[in-house]
CSV table of C-alpha atoms in Angstrom, one decimal:
chain,number,residue,atom,x,y,z
A,176,MET,CA,-4.4,-13.2,10.6
A,177,LEU,CA,-2.7,-12.9,14.2
A,178,ILE,CA,-2.9,-9.2,15.5
A,179,GLN,CA,-0.1,-8.9,18.1
A,180,GLY,CA,0.1,-5.9,20.5
A,181,TYR,CA,-2.1,-4.1,22.7
A,182,PHE,CA,-5.6,-2.1,22.5
A,183,ASP,CA,-7.5,-0.3,25.3
A,184,LEU,CA,-11.0,-2.2,25.0
A,185,ARG,CA,-12.5,1.4,24.4
A,186,PHE,CA,-10.8,1.1,20.9
A,187,GLU,CA,-11.7,-2.2,19.8
A,188,ARG,CA,-13.3,-0.9,16.7
A,189,VAL,CA,-9.8,0.3,15.8
A,190,ARG,CA,-8.5,-3.2,16.2
A,191,ASP,CA,-11.2,-4.5,14.1
A,192,SER,CA,-10.4,-1.9,11.3
A,193,PHE,CA,-6.8,-2.9,11.4
A,194,ALA,CA,-7.3,-6.6,11.2
A,195,ALA,CA,-9.7,-6.0,8.2
A,196,LEU,CA,-6.9,-4.6,6.3
A,197,PHE,CA,-5.6,-8.3,6.2
A,198,GLU,CA,-8.6,-9.6,4.4
A,199,ASN,CA,-6.9,-8.3,1.2
A,200,PRO,CA,-4.5,-11.1,0.2
A,201,GLN,CA,-2.2,-8.3,-1.0
A,202,GLU,CA,-1.6,-6.9,2.5
A,203,ARG,CA,1.9,-7.8,3.8
A,204,GLY,CA,2.7,-6.2,7.0
A,205,ALA,CA,1.7,-3.2,8.9
A,206,ALA,CA,1.5,-1.4,12.3
A,207,LEU,CA,-0.7,1.1,14.2
A,208,CYS,CA,0.0,3.2,17.1
A,209,ILE,CA,-2.4,5.9,18.5
A,210,GLN,CA,-1.9,8.0,21.7
A,211,VAL,CA,-4.7,10.3,23.1
A,212,SER,CA,-3.5,12.7,25.6
A,213,GLY,CA,-0.3,11.1,25.8
A,214,GLU,CA,-1.5,7.7,26.5
A,215,THR,CA,-1.2,4.9,24.2
A,216,VAL,CA,-4.3,3.7,23.7
A,217,VAL,CA,-3.4,1.1,20.5
A,218,ASP,CA,-0.3,-0.3,19.4
A,219,LEU,CA,-0.8,-3.0,17.0
A,220,TRP,CA,1.4,-4.8,14.4
A,221,ALA,CA,0.4,-7.9,12.0
A,222,GLY,CA,1.7,-9.7,8.8
A,223,ALA,CA,4.9,-10.1,7.2
A,224,MET,CA,8.0,-8.3,6.7
A,225,ASP,CA,10.1,-10.1,4.4
A,226,ARG,CA,9.6,-10.6,0.4
A,227,ASP,CA,8.4,-14.3,0.9
A,228,ARG,CA,6.1,-13.7,3.6
A,229,GLU,CA,8.1,-16.0,5.7
A,230,ALA,CA,9.3,-13.6,8.5
A,231,THR,CA,6.7,-12.3,11.0
A,232,TRP,CA,6.4,-8.7,11.4
A,233,ARG,CA,7.9,-8.1,14.9
A,234,GLU,CA,7.4,-5.3,17.7
A,235,ASP,CA,10.6,-3.8,16.8
A,236,THR,CA,10.2,-4.1,12.8
A,237,LEU,CA,11.4,-0.7,11.0
A,238,VAL,CA,9.9,0.4,7.4
A,239,ASN,CA,10.8,3.2,5.2
A,240,VAL,CA,8.0,5.6,5.7
A,241,PHE,CA,9.1,7.9,2.7
A,242,SER,CA,7.7,11.3,3.2
A,243,CYS,CA,6.5,11.0,6.6
A,244,THR,CA,10.4,12.0,7.4
A,245,LYS,CA,9.8,15.5,6.3
A,246,PRO,CA,8.4,16.8,9.3
A,247,PHE,CA,11.1,15.3,11.6
A,248,ALA,CA,13.4,17.5,9.5
A,249,ALA,CA,11.0,20.6,9.6
A,250,VAL,CA,11.0,20.5,13.4
A,251,ALA,CA,14.9,20.3,13.6
A,252,LEU,CA,15.1,23.5,11.5
A,253,LEU,CA,12.4,25.0,13.2
A,254,GLN,CA,14.3,24.4,16.4
A,255,ALA,CA,17.5,25.9,14.9
A,256,ALA,CA,15.3,29.1,14.1
A,257,ALA,CA,14.1,29.2,17.8
A,258,ASP,CA,17.6,28.8,18.9
A,259,GLY,CA,18.7,31.9,16.9
A,260,ARG,CA,20.6,30.0,14.5
A,261,LEU,CA,18.5,30.5,11.4
A,262,ASP,CA,16.1,33.2,10.5
A,263,LEU,CA,12.9,31.7,8.4
A,264,ASP,CA,12.7,34.9,6.8
A,265,ALA,CA,16.1,35.8,5.8
A,266,PRO,CA,17.7,34.5,2.5
A,267,VAL,CA,19.1,31.0,2.5
A,268,SER,CA,22.3,32.4,1.2
A,269,ARG,CA,22.9,33.5,4.7
A,270,VAL,CA,23.6,29.9,5.8
A,271,TRP,CA,24.5,28.5,2.3
A,272,PRO,CA,26.0,31.4,0.3
A,273,GLU,CA,26.0,29.2,-2.9
A,274,PHE,CA,22.6,28.9,-2.9
A,275,GLY,CA,22.1,32.8,-3.8
A,276,GLN,CA,22.7,32.6,-7.3
A,277,ALA,CA,20.6,32.6,-10.4
A,278,GLY,CA,17.4,34.8,-9.2
A,279,LYS,CA,17.4,32.8,-6.0
A,280,GLU,CA,18.8,35.5,-3.8
A,281,GLY,CA,15.2,36.0,-2.2
A,282,ILE,CA,14.5,32.4,-1.2
A,283,THR,CA,14.0,31.8,2.4
A,284,ALA,CA,13.8,28.9,4.5
A,285,ARG,CA,10.2,29.5,5.1
A,286,HIS,CA,10.0,29.3,1.2
A,287,LEU,CA,11.7,25.9,1.3
A,288,LEU,CA,9.6,24.4,4.0
A,289,SER,CA,6.3,25.5,2.5
A,290,HIS,CA,7.2,24.2,-1.1
A,291,THR,CA,6.6,27.7,-2.4
A,292,ALA,CA,10.4,28.1,-3.7
A,293,GLY,CA,9.9,26.9,-6.9
A,294,MET,CA,12.5,24.3,-6.3
A,295,PRO,CA,10.7,20.6,-6.7
A,296,ALA,CA,13.0,19.5,-9.4
A,297,ILE,CA,16.6,19.6,-10.5
A,298,HIS,CA,17.1,21.2,-13.9
A,299,GLU,CA,20.3,19.1,-14.9
A,300,SER,CA,19.7,15.5,-16.0
A,301,LEU,CA,21.8,13.7,-13.3
A,302,PRO,CA,22.7,9.9,-13.5
A,303,PRO,CA,21.4,7.3,-11.1
A,304,GLU,CA,24.7,7.4,-9.0
A,305,ALA,CA,23.9,11.2,-8.0
A,306,LEU,CA,21.4,9.9,-5.7
A,307,TYR,CA,24.0,9.1,-3.2
A,308,ASP,CA,26.5,12.0,-4.3
A,309,TRP,CA,25.2,14.9,-1.4
A,310,HIS,CA,27.9,17.0,-3.2
A,311,ARG,CA,26.9,17.0,-6.8
A,312,VAL,CA,23.1,17.3,-6.1
A,313,THR,CA,23.4,20.1,-3.6
A,314,VAL,CA,26.0,21.9,-6.2
A,315,ALA,CA,23.4,21.4,-8.9
A,316,LEU,CA,20.7,22.8,-6.9
A,317,ALA,CA,22.6,25.8,-5.9
A,318,GLY,CA,23.4,26.5,-9.3
A,319,GLN,CA,20.3,26.5,-10.7
A,320,SER,CA,17.3,28.9,-11.0
A,321,SER,CA,13.7,28.8,-9.6
A,322,TRP,CA,10.7,27.0,-11.5
A,323,TRP,CA,8.5,30.0,-10.8
A,324,THR,CA,8.8,33.5,-8.8
A,325,PRO,CA,9.3,32.5,-5.3
A,326,GLY,CA,6.1,32.8,-3.1
A,327,ALA,CA,4.2,33.3,-6.2
A,328,GLU,CA,2.9,29.4,-6.7
A,329,HIS,CA,3.5,26.2,-4.9
A,330,GLY,CA,4.7,22.6,-5.8
A,331,TYR,CA,5.6,19.8,-3.6
A,332,SER,CA,9.1,19.0,-3.5
A,333,PRO,CA,9.2,15.1,-3.1
A,334,ILE,CA,13.1,14.7,-2.9
A,335,THR,CA,14.9,18.0,-3.3
A,336,TYR,CA,13.5,19.1,0.0
A,337,GLY,CA,15.9,16.4,1.6
A,338,TRP,CA,18.6,18.2,0.1
A,339,THR,CA,17.7,21.7,0.4
A,340,ILE,CA,16.8,21.3,4.0
A,341,GLY,CA,19.4,18.7,4.8
A,342,GLU,CA,22.3,21.1,3.7
A,343,LEU,CA,20.8,23.8,5.7
A,344,LEU,CA,21.0,21.6,8.8
A,345,ARG,CA,24.1,20.1,7.8
A,346,ARG,CA,25.7,23.7,7.7
A,347,ILE,CA,23.9,24.8,10.9
A,348,ASP,CA,24.9,21.8,13.2
A,349,ASP,CA,28.0,20.6,11.3
A,350,MET,CA,27.0,16.8,11.0
A,351,GLY,CA,25.1,14.9,8.7
A,352,PRO,CA,21.7,15.9,8.5
A,353,GLY,CA,20.0,12.7,9.4
A,354,LYS,CA,22.2,12.9,12.4
A,355,ALA,CA,21.2,16.4,13.2
A,356,VAL,CA,17.6,15.4,12.9
A,357,GLU,CA,18.3,12.1,15.3
A,358,ALA,CA,20.0,14.5,17.9
A,359,ARG,CA,17.5,17.2,17.9
A,360,VAL,CA,14.2,15.2,17.5
A,361,CYS,CA,14.5,11.5,18.0
A,362,ARG,CA,16.9,10.9,20.7
A,363,PRO,CA,15.4,13.3,23.4
A,364,LEU,CA,11.8,11.6,22.8
A,365,GLY,CA,13.7,8.0,22.6
A,366,LEU,CA,12.0,7.3,19.1
A,367,ASP,CA,13.1,4.2,17.0
A,368,PHE,CA,13.5,6.5,14.0
A,369,HIS,CA,16.7,6.8,11.8
A,370,ILE,CA,17.7,8.7,8.8
A,371,GLY,CA,20.8,7.0,7.7
A,372,LEU,CA,20.3,3.8,9.4
A,373,ALA,CA,23.4,1.9,10.6
A,374,GLU,CA,24.2,-1.2,8.9
A,375,GLY,CA,23.6,-3.4,12.0
A,376,GLN,CA,19.9,-2.4,12.0
A,377,PHE,CA,19.3,-3.6,8.5
A,378,GLU,CA,17.9,-6.9,9.7
A,379,ARG,CA,14.9,-5.2,11.4
A,380,VAL,CA,13.9,-3.6,8.1
A,381,ALA,CA,10.5,-4.7,6.5
A,382,HIS,CA,10.8,-5.4,2.5
A,383,VAL,CA,8.6,-2.9,0.6
A,384,GLY,CA,6.6,-4.2,-2.0
A,385,ARG,CA,3.9,-2.6,-4.3
A,386,ALA,CA,0.2,-4.0,-4.4
A,387,LYS,CA,-0.8,-5.3,-7.9
A,388,GLY,CA,-4.1,-4.0,-9.6
A,389,TRP,CA,-4.5,-1.2,-7.2
A,390,THR,CA,-5.6,2.0,-9.4
A,391,GLY,CA,-5.9,4.2,-6.9
A,392,ASP,CA,-8.2,7.5,-7.3
A,393,ALA,CA,-8.4,10.4,-10.2
A,394,ALA,CA,-5.2,12.1,-8.4
A,395,ALA,CA,-3.2,9.1,-8.8
A,396,GLN,CA,-4.2,8.6,-12.3
A,397,ARG,CA,-3.4,12.0,-13.4
A,398,MET,CA,-0.1,11.5,-11.7
A,399,LEU,CA,0.5,8.4,-13.5
A,400,ASN,CA,-0.3,9.6,-17.0
A,401,ALA,CA,1.8,12.8,-16.5
A,402,MET,CA,4.8,10.3,-15.5
A,403,MET,CA,4.1,7.8,-18.5
A,404,ARG,CA,3.4,10.4,-21.3
A,405,GLU,CA,5.4,13.5,-20.4
A,406,PRO,CA,9.1,12.7,-19.4
A,407,ASN,CA,10.0,16.4,-19.0
A,408,SER,CA,7.0,17.4,-17.1
A,409,LEU,CA,7.6,19.2,-13.4
A,410,SER,CA,5.8,16.2,-12.2
A,411,THR,CA,7.9,13.5,-13.6
A,412,ARG,CA,11.2,15.2,-13.0
A,413,SER,CA,10.4,16.0,-9.4
A,414,PHE,CA,10.0,12.0,-8.7
A,415,THR,CA,12.6,10.6,-11.3
A,416,ASN,CA,15.8,13.0,-11.3
A,417,PRO,CA,18.1,11.5,-10.1
A,418,PRO,CA,17.0,8.1,-11.4
A,419,GLY,CA,16.4,5.3,-8.5
A,420,VAL,CA,14.5,7.6,-6.2
A,421,MET,CA,11.2,5.4,-7.0
A,422,THR,CA,13.0,2.1,-6.7
A,423,SER,CA,15.7,2.2,-4.5
A,424,THR,CA,13.8,1.6,-1.0
A,425,ASN,CA,15.1,-2.2,-0.5
A,426,LYS,CA,18.8,-1.2,-1.3
A,427,PRO,CA,21.2,-1.0,1.5
A,428,GLU,CA,22.4,2.2,0.0
A,429,TRP,CA,19.2,3.8,0.4
A,430,ARG,CA,18.8,2.7,4.0
A,431,GLY,CA,22.0,4.3,5.0
A,432,LEU,CA,21.4,7.5,3.3
A,433,GLU,CA,20.7,10.7,5.2
A,434,GLN,CA,18.0,12.0,3.0
A,435,VAL,CA,15.5,13.9,5.0
A,436,ALA,CA,12.9,14.1,2.7
A,437,ALA,CA,12.3,10.2,2.2
A,438,SER,CA,14.6,7.9,3.6
A,439,GLY,CA,13.6,7.7,7.2
A,440,HIS,CA,13.1,4.4,8.7
A,441,GLY,CA,10.7,4.0,11.8
A,442,ASN,CA,7.6,2.3,13.1
A,443,ALA,CA,4.1,3.2,13.8
A,444,ARG,CA,5.2,3.8,17.4
A,445,SER,CA,7.8,6.2,16.4
A,446,LEU,CA,5.5,8.3,14.2
A,447,ALA,CA,2.7,8.8,17.1
A,448,GLY,CA,5.5,9.4,19.5
A,449,PHE,CA,6.9,12.4,17.3
A,450,TYR,CA,3.4,14.0,17.1
A,451,ALA,CA,2.7,13.5,20.8
A,452,GLY,CA,6.1,15.3,21.2
A,453,LEU,CA,4.6,18.1,19.3
A,454,LEU,CA,1.3,18.5,21.1
A,455,SER,CA,2.9,18.2,24.5
A,456,GLY,CA,5.5,21.0,23.8
A,457,ALA,CA,8.5,18.7,24.3
A,458,LEU,CA,9.6,19.5,20.6
A,459,LEU,CA,8.7,23.2,19.9
A,460,ASP,CA,7.0,25.8,21.9
A,461,SER,CA,3.3,26.7,21.1
A,462,GLU,CA,4.4,30.0,19.2
A,463,MET,CA,6.6,27.8,16.9
A,464,LEU,CA,4.1,25.0,16.6
A,465,SER,CA,1.6,27.3,15.5
A,466,GLU,CA,4.0,28.8,13.0
A,467,MET,CA,4.6,25.3,11.6
A,468,THR,CA,0.8,24.5,11.2
A,469,ARG,CA,-0.5,27.8,9.9
A,470,GLU,CA,-1.6,27.8,6.4
A,471,HIS,CA,1.2,28.9,3.9
A,472,ALA,CA,-0.1,27.7,0.6
A,473,VAL,CA,-3.4,26.1,-0.3
A,474,GLY,CA,-4.8,25.0,-4.2
A,475,ASP,CA,-3.6,23.3,-7.1
A,476,ASP,CA,0.0,21.9,-6.4
A,477,ARG,CA,2.3,22.2,-9.7
A,478,THR,CA,4.0,19.0,-8.6
A,479,LEU,CA,1.1,16.8,-7.3
A,480,LEU,CA,-1.5,17.9,-9.8
A,481,THR,CA,-4.0,17.6,-6.9
A,482,SER,CA,-5.0,20.2,-3.9
A,483,THR,CA,-2.5,20.6,-1.1
A,484,ARG,CA,-2.6,22.7,1.9
A,485,LEU,CA,0.7,23.0,3.5
A,486,GLY,CA,2.4,24.5,6.6
A,487,LEU,CA,5.9,24.2,7.3
A,488,GLY,CA,7.3,21.0,6.5
A,489,CYS,CA,3.6,19.4,6.9
A,490,MET,CA,0.4,19.0,5.3
A,491,LEU,CA,-2.5,20.5,6.8
A,492,ASP,CA,-6.2,18.9,6.7
A,493,GLN,CA,-8.4,19.8,3.9
A,494,PRO,CA,-11.8,18.6,5.3
A,495,GLY,CA,-13.3,18.9,2.0
A,496,VAL,CA,-11.1,17.0,-0.2
A,497,ALA,CA,-11.6,13.2,-0.2
A,498,ASN,CA,-7.8,12.4,-0.8
A,499,ALA,CA,-6.5,15.2,1.5
A,500,THR,CA,-8.2,14.7,5.0
A,501,TYR,CA,-6.8,12.6,7.7
A,502,GLY,CA,-10.3,12.0,8.8
A,503,LEU,CA,-10.6,13.7,12.2
A,504,GLY,CA,-10.6,17.4,13.0
A,505,PRO,CA,-10.1,20.0,10.8
A,506,ARG,CA,-7.1,21.3,12.5
A,507,SER,CA,-5.1,18.1,11.9
A,508,PHE,CA,-1.7,18.3,10.7
A,509,GLY,CA,1.1,15.7,9.6
A,510,HIS,CA,2.3,14.1,6.6
A,511,PRO,CA,1.6,10.8,4.4
A,512,GLY,CA,4.4,9.0,3.0
A,513,ALA,CA,4.5,7.3,-0.6
A,514,GLY,CA,2.4,4.1,-0.4
A,515,GLY,CA,0.3,4.3,2.7
A,516,SER,CA,2.4,5.2,6.0
A,517,THR,CA,1.1,8.1,7.8
A,518,GLY,CA,1.8,10.1,10.7
A,519,PHE,CA,-0.5,13.1,12.0
A,520,ALA,CA,-1.7,14.8,15.2
A,521,ASP,CA,-5.3,16.5,16.0
A,522,PRO,CA,-4.5,19.2,18.6
A,523,ASP,CA,-8.3,19.5,19.4
A,524,LEU,CA,-8.7,15.7,20.1
A,525,ASP,CA,-5.2,15.8,21.4
A,526,ILE,CA,-4.6,12.3,19.2
A,527,ALA,CA,-1.1,11.5,17.9
A,528,PHE,CA,-1.4,8.9,15.2
A,529,GLY,CA,1.2,6.6,13.5
A,530,PHE,CA,0.2,4.2,10.6
A,531,VAL,CA,3.0,2.1,8.8
A,532,THR,CA,2.6,-0.3,6.1
A,533,ASN,CA,5.1,-2.3,3.6
A,534,THR,CA,2.3,-2.6,1.0
A,535,LEU,CA,2.6,0.2,-1.2
A,536,GLY,CA,-0.8,1.7,-2.5
A,537,PRO,CA,-0.9,4.0,-5.5
A,538,TYR,CA,-2.3,7.0,-3.6
A,539,VAL,CA,-0.9,10.8,-4.1
A,540,LEU,CA,-1.8,11.9,-0.7
A,541,MET,CA,-4.1,10.0,2.0
A,542,ASP,CA,-3.9,6.2,1.6
A,543,PRO,CA,-7.8,4.6,2.2
A,544,ARG,CA,-6.1,2.2,4.4
A,545,ALA,CA,-5.2,5.1,7.2
A,546,GLN,CA,-8.3,6.9,6.8
A,547,ALA,CA,-10.5,4.2,7.7
A,548,LEU,CA,-8.4,3.7,10.8
A,549,ALA,CA,-8.7,7.5,11.7
A,550,ARG,CA,-12.6,7.1,11.0
A,551,ALA,CA,-12.6,3.8,13.4
A,552,LEU,CA,-10.9,6.0,15.9
A,553,GLY,CA,-13.3,8.8,15.6
A,554,ASP,CA,-16.3,6.4,15.9
A,555,CYS,CA,-14.5,5.4,19.4
A,556,LEU,CA,-14.1,8.8,20.3
A,557,ASP,CA,-17.7,9.6,18.8
A,558,VAL,CA,-16.5,12.7,17.5
A,559,SER,CA,-19.7,13.3,15.7
A,560,ALA,CA,-21.1,14.0,18.9
A,561,ALA,CA,-18.3,16.4,20.2
C-alpha cells in the first residue's frame, strides 16, 4: 500500500503503524495527522475513497467523522457563554422558551453538553423524513419530558445532542447551527471541516462502508444485542429514531445536513488542527477550557451500556478502561466517532491527534486502530520514561 504525505523521522514508528492498518484487506482508506507543540510531525493518508476502490484517497479527501463533530459544537456554545450570550447554568428556556415544559424547566446547557439532561432519545416515534426536518424534531424535543431527573444520571445523546445544542446555537447566532460552528471555530483556524457540506464539495467525500466479520469487544456486543432484541430500549431509540440515522452517511441529504452531533465532514488534519487550537488558547481561554475538560459525569452510561467519563461536549480519558482510553496521558480529552475516526488532545504532552477512516468498525467508544496509532506515538515520545 502506498502511504502518502509527510512524517518526521522521529515518528517513523507511527508511520509504520499506520501502514500496518492496510495489511487487513478490508481497510479501505484512512488519514492521520499529529501535531506536537503546534508542529505537524505526521500527516499521512492512504487507500481508496470510493465504493469500488478505484479512486485513491487524496490529500484533500473529506469523510463523515460522525461524533467527532460534537466537540466543535460544544466549543461554539462555550464561546457564546464566554461572550455573555449564554449562561451555562441558567435554564435552557431562557434561550429556547418552548423547551421549558414537561418538567424540563431546570435543564441547563451544562446538562445538555454533559449528557446528564435525560434527553438521549425522542419519545415520539418519528418517520424517516423527520431526520431532515429540523423544526419537527426540535418541537418534539421541546415538548417531551426527560428520561430521568436531570443531573441524577448520564446517558450519551448520540443524535439528539445535535438538535438541542444546535437549536441553542441557531437562536444565539441567528444562523444555521453548522454555519455558526464554522464561523466561530473552523474559519478562524482555517480548518477544512464542514457541518452542512456544500454540494460542490461532495466529490471530495469518501464513501463509507462497514467492515465485515469484525465482532468488536464486549461493549459492542452489549449494544448490538440491545438493538437487535430490544426495539424500545433507550439505546435502540437513541440511535434509530428518526430512522435512517445509522444508514444515511453516503446520502447527499446527510452531507448537506447541519446536524452538529454527527454530520461533520473533515479530515485528520482538521481534527488535529481543532485540538491544537484548543491547546494553544486560540478557541477558548484557559478557564473555559478547564471547564470543558472537567469531569461532569462518570460511570455506567444508560445509552451506551459501558463506562463513560464526560466533560462538556467531550469524552475524558479512562486509563483503566480498555475501550475508553486514548492511549496516552490520563488528562487526554476528545471524542471518538462511530466506526473509528477519532480526535483528541493530550495537554500534558501538548499533542493534538486526528485519525479518520472510511472503514467502519463496530466499537462503541475507542477503535483499536486509533489506539494502536496513539501507542506508537507514545513509544516515539518515550512516554513511559517521562
